[in-house]
PDB file of C-alpha atoms in Angstrom:
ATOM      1  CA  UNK V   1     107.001 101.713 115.604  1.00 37.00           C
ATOM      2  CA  UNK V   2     107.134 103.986 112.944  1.00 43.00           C
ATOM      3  CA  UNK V   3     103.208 103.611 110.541  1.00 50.00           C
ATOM      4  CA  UNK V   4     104.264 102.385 107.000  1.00 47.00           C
ATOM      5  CA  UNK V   5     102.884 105.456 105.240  1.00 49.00           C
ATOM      6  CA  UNK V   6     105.288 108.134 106.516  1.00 47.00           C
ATOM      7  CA  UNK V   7     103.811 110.952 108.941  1.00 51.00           C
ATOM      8  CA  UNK V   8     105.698 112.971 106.198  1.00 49.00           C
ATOM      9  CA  UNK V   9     103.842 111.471 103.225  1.00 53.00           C
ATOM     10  CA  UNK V  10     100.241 112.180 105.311  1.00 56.00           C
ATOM     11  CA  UNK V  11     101.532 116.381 105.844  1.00 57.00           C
ATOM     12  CA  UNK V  12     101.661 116.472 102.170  1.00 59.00           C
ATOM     13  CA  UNK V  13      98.557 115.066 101.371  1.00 65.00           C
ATOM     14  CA  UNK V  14      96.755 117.071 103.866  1.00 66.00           C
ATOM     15  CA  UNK V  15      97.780 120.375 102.104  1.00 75.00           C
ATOM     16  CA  UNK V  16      96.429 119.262  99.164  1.00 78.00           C
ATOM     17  CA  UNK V  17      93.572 118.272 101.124  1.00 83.00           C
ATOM     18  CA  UNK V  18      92.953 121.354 102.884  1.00 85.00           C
ATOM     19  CA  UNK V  19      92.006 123.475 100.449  1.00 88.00           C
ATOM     20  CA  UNK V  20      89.728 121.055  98.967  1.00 89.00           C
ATOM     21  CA  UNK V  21      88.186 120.421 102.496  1.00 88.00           C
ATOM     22  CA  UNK V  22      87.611 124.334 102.763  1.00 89.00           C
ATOM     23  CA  UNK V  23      85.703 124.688  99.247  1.00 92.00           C
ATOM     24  CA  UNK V  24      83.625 121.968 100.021  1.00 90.00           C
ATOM     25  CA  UNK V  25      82.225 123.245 103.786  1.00 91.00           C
ATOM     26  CA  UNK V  26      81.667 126.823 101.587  1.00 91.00           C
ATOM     27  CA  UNK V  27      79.802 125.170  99.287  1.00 93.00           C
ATOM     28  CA  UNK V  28      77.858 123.547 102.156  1.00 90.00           C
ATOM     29  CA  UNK V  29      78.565 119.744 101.987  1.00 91.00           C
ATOM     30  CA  UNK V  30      78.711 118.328 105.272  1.00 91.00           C
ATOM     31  CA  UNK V  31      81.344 116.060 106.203  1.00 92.00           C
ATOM     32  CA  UNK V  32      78.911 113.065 106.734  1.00 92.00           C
ATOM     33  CA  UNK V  33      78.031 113.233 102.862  1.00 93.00           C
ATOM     34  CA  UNK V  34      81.513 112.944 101.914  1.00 92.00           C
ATOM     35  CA  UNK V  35      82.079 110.026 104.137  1.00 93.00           C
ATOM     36  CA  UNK V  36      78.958 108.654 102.284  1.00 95.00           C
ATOM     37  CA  UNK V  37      80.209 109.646  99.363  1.00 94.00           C
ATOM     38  CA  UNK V  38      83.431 108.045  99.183  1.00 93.00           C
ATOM     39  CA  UNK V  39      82.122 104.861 100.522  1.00 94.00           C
ATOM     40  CA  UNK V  40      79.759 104.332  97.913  1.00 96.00           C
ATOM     41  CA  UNK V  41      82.523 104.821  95.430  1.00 95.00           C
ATOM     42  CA  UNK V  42      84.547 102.491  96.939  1.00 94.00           C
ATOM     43  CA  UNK V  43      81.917  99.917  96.452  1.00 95.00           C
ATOM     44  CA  UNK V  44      81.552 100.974  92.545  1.00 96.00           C
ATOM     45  CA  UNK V  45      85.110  99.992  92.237  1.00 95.00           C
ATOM     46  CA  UNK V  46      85.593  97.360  94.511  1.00 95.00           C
ATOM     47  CA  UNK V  47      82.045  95.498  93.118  1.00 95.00           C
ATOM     48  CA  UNK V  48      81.571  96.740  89.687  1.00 95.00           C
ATOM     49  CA  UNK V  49      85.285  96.648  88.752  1.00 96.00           C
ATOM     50  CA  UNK V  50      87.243  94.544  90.800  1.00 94.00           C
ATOM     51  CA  UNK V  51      85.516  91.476  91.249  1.00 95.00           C
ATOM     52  CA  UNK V  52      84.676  91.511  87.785  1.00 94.00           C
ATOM     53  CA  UNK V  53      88.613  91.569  87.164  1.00 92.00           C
ATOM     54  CA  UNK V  54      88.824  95.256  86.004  1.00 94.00           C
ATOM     55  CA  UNK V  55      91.648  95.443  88.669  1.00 93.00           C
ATOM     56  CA  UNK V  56      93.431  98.484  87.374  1.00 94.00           C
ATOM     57  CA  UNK V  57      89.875 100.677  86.856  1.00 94.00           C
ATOM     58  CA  UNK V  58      88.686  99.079  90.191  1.00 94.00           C
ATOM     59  CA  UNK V  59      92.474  99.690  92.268  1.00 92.00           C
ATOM     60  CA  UNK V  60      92.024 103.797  90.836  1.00 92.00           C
ATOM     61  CA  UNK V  61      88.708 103.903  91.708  1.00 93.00           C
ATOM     62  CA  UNK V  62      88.968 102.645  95.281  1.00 91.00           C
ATOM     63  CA  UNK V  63      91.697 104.316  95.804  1.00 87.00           C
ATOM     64  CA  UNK V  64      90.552 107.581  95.168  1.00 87.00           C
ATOM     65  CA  UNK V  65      87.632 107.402  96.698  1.00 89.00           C
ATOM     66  CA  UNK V  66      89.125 105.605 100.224  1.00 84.00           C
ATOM     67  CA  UNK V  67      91.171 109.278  99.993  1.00 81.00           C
ATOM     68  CA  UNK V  68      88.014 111.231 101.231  1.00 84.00           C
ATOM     69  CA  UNK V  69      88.932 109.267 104.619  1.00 81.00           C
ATOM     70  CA  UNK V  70      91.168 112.064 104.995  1.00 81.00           C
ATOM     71  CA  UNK V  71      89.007 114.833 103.628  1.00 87.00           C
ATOM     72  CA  UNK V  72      86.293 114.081 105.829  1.00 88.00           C
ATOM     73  CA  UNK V  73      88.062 113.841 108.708  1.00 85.00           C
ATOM     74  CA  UNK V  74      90.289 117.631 107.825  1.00 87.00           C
ATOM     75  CA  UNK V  75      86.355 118.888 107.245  1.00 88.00           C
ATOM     76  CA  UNK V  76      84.932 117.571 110.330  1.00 88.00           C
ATOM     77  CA  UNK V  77      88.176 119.315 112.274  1.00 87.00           C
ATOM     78  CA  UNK V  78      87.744 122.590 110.417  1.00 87.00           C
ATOM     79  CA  UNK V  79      84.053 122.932 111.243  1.00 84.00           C
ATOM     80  CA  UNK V  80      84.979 122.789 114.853  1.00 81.00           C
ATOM     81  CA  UNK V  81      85.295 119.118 115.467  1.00 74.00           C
ATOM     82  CA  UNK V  82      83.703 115.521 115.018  1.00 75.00           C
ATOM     83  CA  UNK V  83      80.212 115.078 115.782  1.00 83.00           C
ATOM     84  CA  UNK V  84      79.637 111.113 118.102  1.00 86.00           C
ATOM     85  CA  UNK V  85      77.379 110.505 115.086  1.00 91.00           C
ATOM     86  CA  UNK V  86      80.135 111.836 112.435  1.00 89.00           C
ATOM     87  CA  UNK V  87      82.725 109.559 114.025  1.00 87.00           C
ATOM     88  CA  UNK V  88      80.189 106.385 114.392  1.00 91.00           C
ATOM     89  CA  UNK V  89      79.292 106.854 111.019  1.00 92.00           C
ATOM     90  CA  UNK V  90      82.915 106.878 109.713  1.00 90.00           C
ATOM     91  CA  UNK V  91      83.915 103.655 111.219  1.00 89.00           C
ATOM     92  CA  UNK V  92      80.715 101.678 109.919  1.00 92.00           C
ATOM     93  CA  UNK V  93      81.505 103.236 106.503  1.00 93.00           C
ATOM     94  CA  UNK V  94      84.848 102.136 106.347  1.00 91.00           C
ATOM     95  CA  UNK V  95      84.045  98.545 107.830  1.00 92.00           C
ATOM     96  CA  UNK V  96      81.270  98.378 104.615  1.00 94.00           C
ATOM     97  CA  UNK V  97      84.216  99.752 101.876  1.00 93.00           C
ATOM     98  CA  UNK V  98      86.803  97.605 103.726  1.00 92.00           C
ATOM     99  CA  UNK V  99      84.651  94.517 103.201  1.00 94.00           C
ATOM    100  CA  UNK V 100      83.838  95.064 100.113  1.00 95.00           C
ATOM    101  CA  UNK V 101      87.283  95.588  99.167  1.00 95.00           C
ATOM    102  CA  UNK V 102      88.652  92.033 100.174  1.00 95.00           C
ATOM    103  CA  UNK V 103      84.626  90.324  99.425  1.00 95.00           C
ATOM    104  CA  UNK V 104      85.837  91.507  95.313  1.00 96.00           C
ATOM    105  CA  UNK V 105      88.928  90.479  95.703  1.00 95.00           C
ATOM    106  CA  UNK V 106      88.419  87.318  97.411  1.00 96.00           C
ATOM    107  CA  UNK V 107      85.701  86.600  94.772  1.00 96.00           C
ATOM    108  CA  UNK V 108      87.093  87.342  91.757  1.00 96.00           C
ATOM    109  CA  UNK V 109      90.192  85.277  92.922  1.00 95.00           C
ATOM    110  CA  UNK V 110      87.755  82.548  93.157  1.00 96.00           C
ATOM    111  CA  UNK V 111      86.558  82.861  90.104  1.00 95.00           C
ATOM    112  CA  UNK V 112      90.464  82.263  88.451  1.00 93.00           C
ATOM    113  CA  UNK V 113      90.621  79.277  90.854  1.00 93.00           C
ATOM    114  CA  UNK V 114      93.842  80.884  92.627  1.00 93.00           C
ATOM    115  CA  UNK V 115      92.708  79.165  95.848  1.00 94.00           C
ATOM    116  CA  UNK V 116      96.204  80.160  98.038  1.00 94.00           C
ATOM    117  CA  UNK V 117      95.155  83.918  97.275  1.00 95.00           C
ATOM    118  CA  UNK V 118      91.583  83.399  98.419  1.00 96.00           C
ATOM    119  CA  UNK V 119      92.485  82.376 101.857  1.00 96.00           C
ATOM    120  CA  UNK V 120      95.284  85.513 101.860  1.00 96.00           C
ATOM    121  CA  UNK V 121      92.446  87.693 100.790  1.00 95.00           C
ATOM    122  CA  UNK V 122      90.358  86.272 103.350  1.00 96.00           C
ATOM    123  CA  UNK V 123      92.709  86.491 106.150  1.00 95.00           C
ATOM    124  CA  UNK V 124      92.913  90.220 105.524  1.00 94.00           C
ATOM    125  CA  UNK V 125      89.668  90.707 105.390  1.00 93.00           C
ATOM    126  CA  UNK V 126      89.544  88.894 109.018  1.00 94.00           C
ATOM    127  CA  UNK V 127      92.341  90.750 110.218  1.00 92.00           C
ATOM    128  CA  UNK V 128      91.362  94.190 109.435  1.00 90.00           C
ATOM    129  CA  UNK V 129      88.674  93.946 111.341  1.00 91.00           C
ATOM    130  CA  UNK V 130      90.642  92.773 113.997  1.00 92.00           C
ATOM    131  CA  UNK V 131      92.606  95.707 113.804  1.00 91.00           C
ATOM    132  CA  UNK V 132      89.711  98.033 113.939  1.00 90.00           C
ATOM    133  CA  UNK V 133      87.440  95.831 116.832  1.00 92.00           C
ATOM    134  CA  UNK V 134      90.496  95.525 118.946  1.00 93.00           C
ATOM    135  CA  UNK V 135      91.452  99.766 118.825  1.00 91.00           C
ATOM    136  CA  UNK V 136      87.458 100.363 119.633  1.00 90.00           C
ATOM    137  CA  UNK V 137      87.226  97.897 122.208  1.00 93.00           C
ATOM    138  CA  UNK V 138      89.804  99.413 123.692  1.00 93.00           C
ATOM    139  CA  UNK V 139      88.684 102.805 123.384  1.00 91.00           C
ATOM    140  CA  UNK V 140      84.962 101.779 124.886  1.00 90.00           C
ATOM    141  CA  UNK V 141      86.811 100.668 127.843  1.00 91.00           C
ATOM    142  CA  UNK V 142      88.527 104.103 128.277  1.00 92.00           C
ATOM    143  CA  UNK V 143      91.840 103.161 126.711  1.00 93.00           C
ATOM    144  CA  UNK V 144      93.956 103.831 123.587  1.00 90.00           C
ATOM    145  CA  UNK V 145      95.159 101.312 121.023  1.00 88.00           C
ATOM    146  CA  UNK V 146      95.994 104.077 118.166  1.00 84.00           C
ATOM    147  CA  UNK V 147      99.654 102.347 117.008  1.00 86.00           C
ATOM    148  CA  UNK V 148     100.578  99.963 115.058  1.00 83.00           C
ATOM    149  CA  UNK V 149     102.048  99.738 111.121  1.00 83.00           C
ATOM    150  CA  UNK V 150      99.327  98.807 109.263  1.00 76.00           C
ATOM    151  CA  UNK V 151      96.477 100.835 109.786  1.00 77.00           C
ATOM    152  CA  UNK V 152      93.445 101.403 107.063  1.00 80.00           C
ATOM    153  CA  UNK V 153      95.306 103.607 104.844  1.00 76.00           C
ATOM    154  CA  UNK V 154      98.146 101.319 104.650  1.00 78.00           C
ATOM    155  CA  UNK V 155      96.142  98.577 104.302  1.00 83.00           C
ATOM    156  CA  UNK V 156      94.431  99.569 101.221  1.00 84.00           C
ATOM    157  CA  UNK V 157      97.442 101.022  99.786  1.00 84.00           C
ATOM    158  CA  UNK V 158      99.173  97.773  99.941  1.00 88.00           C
ATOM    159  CA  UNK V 159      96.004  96.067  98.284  1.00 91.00           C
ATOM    160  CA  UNK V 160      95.431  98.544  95.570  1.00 90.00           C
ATOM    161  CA  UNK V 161      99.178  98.456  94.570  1.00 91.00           C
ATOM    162  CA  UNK V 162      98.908  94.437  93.985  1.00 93.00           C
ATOM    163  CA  UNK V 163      95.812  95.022  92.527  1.00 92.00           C
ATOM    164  CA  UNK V 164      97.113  97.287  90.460  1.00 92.00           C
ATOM    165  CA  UNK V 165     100.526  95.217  89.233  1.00 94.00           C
ATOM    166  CA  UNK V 166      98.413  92.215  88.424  1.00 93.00           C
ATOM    167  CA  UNK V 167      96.039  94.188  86.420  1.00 92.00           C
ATOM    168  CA  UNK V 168      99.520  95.475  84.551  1.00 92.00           C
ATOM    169  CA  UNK V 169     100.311  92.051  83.703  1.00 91.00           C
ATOM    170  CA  UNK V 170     102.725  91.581  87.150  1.00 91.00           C
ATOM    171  CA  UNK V 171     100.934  88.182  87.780  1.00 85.00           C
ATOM    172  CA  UNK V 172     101.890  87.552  91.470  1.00 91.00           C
ATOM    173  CA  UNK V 173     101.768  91.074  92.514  1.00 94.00           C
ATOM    174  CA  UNK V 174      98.325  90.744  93.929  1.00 95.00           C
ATOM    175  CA  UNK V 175      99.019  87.812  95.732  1.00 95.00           C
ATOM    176  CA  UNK V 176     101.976  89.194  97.343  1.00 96.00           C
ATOM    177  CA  UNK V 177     100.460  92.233  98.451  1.00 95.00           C
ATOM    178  CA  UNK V 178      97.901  89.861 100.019  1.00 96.00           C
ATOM    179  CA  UNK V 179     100.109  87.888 101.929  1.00 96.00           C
ATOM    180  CA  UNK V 180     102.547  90.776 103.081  1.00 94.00           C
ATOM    181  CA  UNK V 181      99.415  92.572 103.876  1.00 94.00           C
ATOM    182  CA  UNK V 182      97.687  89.271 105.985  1.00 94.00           C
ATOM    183  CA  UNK V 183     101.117  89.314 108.157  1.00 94.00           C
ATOM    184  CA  UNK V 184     101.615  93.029 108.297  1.00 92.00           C
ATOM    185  CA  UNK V 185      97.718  93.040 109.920  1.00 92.00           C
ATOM    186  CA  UNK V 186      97.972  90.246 112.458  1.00 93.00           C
ATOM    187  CA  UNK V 187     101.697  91.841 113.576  1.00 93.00           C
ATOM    188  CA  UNK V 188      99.450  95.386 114.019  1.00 92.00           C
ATOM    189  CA  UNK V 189      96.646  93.286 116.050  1.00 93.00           C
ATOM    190  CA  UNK V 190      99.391  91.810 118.122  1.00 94.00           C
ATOM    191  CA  UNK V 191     100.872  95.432 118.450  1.00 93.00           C
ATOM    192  CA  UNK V 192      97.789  96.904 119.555  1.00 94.00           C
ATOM    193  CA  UNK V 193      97.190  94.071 122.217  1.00 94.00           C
ATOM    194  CA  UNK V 194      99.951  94.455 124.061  1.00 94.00           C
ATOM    195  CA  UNK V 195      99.672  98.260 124.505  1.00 94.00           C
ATOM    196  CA  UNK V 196      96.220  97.545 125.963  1.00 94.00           C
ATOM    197  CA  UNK V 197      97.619  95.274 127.892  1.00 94.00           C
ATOM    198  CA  UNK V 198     100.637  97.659 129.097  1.00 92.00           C
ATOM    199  CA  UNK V 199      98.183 100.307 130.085  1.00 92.00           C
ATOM    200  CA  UNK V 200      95.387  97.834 131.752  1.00 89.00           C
ATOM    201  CA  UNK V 201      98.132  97.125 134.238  1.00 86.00           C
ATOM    202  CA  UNK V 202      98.558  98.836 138.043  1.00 80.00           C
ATOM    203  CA  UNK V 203     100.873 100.916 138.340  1.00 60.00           C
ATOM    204  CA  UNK V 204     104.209  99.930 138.764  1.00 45.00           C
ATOM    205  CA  UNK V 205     103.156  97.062 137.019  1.00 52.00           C
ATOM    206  CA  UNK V 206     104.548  95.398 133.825  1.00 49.00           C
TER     207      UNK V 206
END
């Protein structure tokens, strides 16, 4: 199935991306301090803004930071490839922004008493680490699991766009994008279980 944000939509970013990639690795930055980097601004936003209820500073904020996901990733390829220690990093990086992410959310939603949105928040913040345990599980046991329609960048694009709404004054926006987010997560863990499954069969084997 087709990823929500559009293998078309990720070419275009890239070329912007590229050349920004390229300066950077001239300039000598590694692609470990951008991963860094981006992580701690996603927790500047996510703590400092969002789960104080500065939801439109804190849904700009995290979102361009969670952007150098891609950047560090295009640097890493142009400098001849991922380190194991580049790519271990990256994943515990985004599990920290990710958590903080839903944490400020789920928090701040506490703090308005909107208890319904709480347990979406929370939900997402269980599922997407579903998502991400079940494709390196599978991975550590010489398998893919790379599919599915809600990955991380669609994941925090959903969230940011809520966040963003509500902080415009579209009240349930937030709450929405939590709840279309929670089921759009455990459909992707479902997703990814079954094409483990498919390919831990024998052959001939369904």
């Amino acid at each position: 199935m087709a990823k929500i944000f559009q293998v078309t939509a990720r070419a275009g970013m890239t070329r912007v991306v590229e050349p920004v990639a390229r300066g950077l690795l001239r300039a000598g930055v590694s692609p470990n301090a951008v991963t860094v980097t981006g992580t701690v601004g996603v927790l500047v936003g996510a703590l400092g803004f969002g789960a104080r209820g500065h939801l439109v500073a804190g849904a700009l904020i995290v979102t361009i930071f969670a952007l150098t996901d891609l950047l560090d990733g295009t640097m890493a390829r142009m400098s001849g490839g991922s380190t194991r220690f580049g790519a271990f990093l990256d994943s515990s990086m985004d599990r920290i922004a990710d958590s903080a992410v839903f944490g400020a959310v789920a928090y701040w939603l506490a703090t308005e008493r909107d208890h319904s949105a709480v347990a979406a928040a929370l939900l997402c913040l269980a599922a997407g680490g579903l998502v991400s345990y079940v494709k390196a599980r599978a991975e550590g046991l010489g398998m893919t699991s790379n599919v599915g329609i809600a990955e991380r960048t669609e994941r925090l694009l959903i969230v940011g766009v809520g966040g963003l709404l509500t902080g415009l004054g579209v009240d349930p926006a937030l709450e929405i994008a939590l709840w279309l987010l929670a089921a759009v997560s455990i459909f992707t863990v479902g997703q990814r279980m079954a094409h483990v499954y498919r390919q831990a069969q024998p052959a001939g084997r369904e």
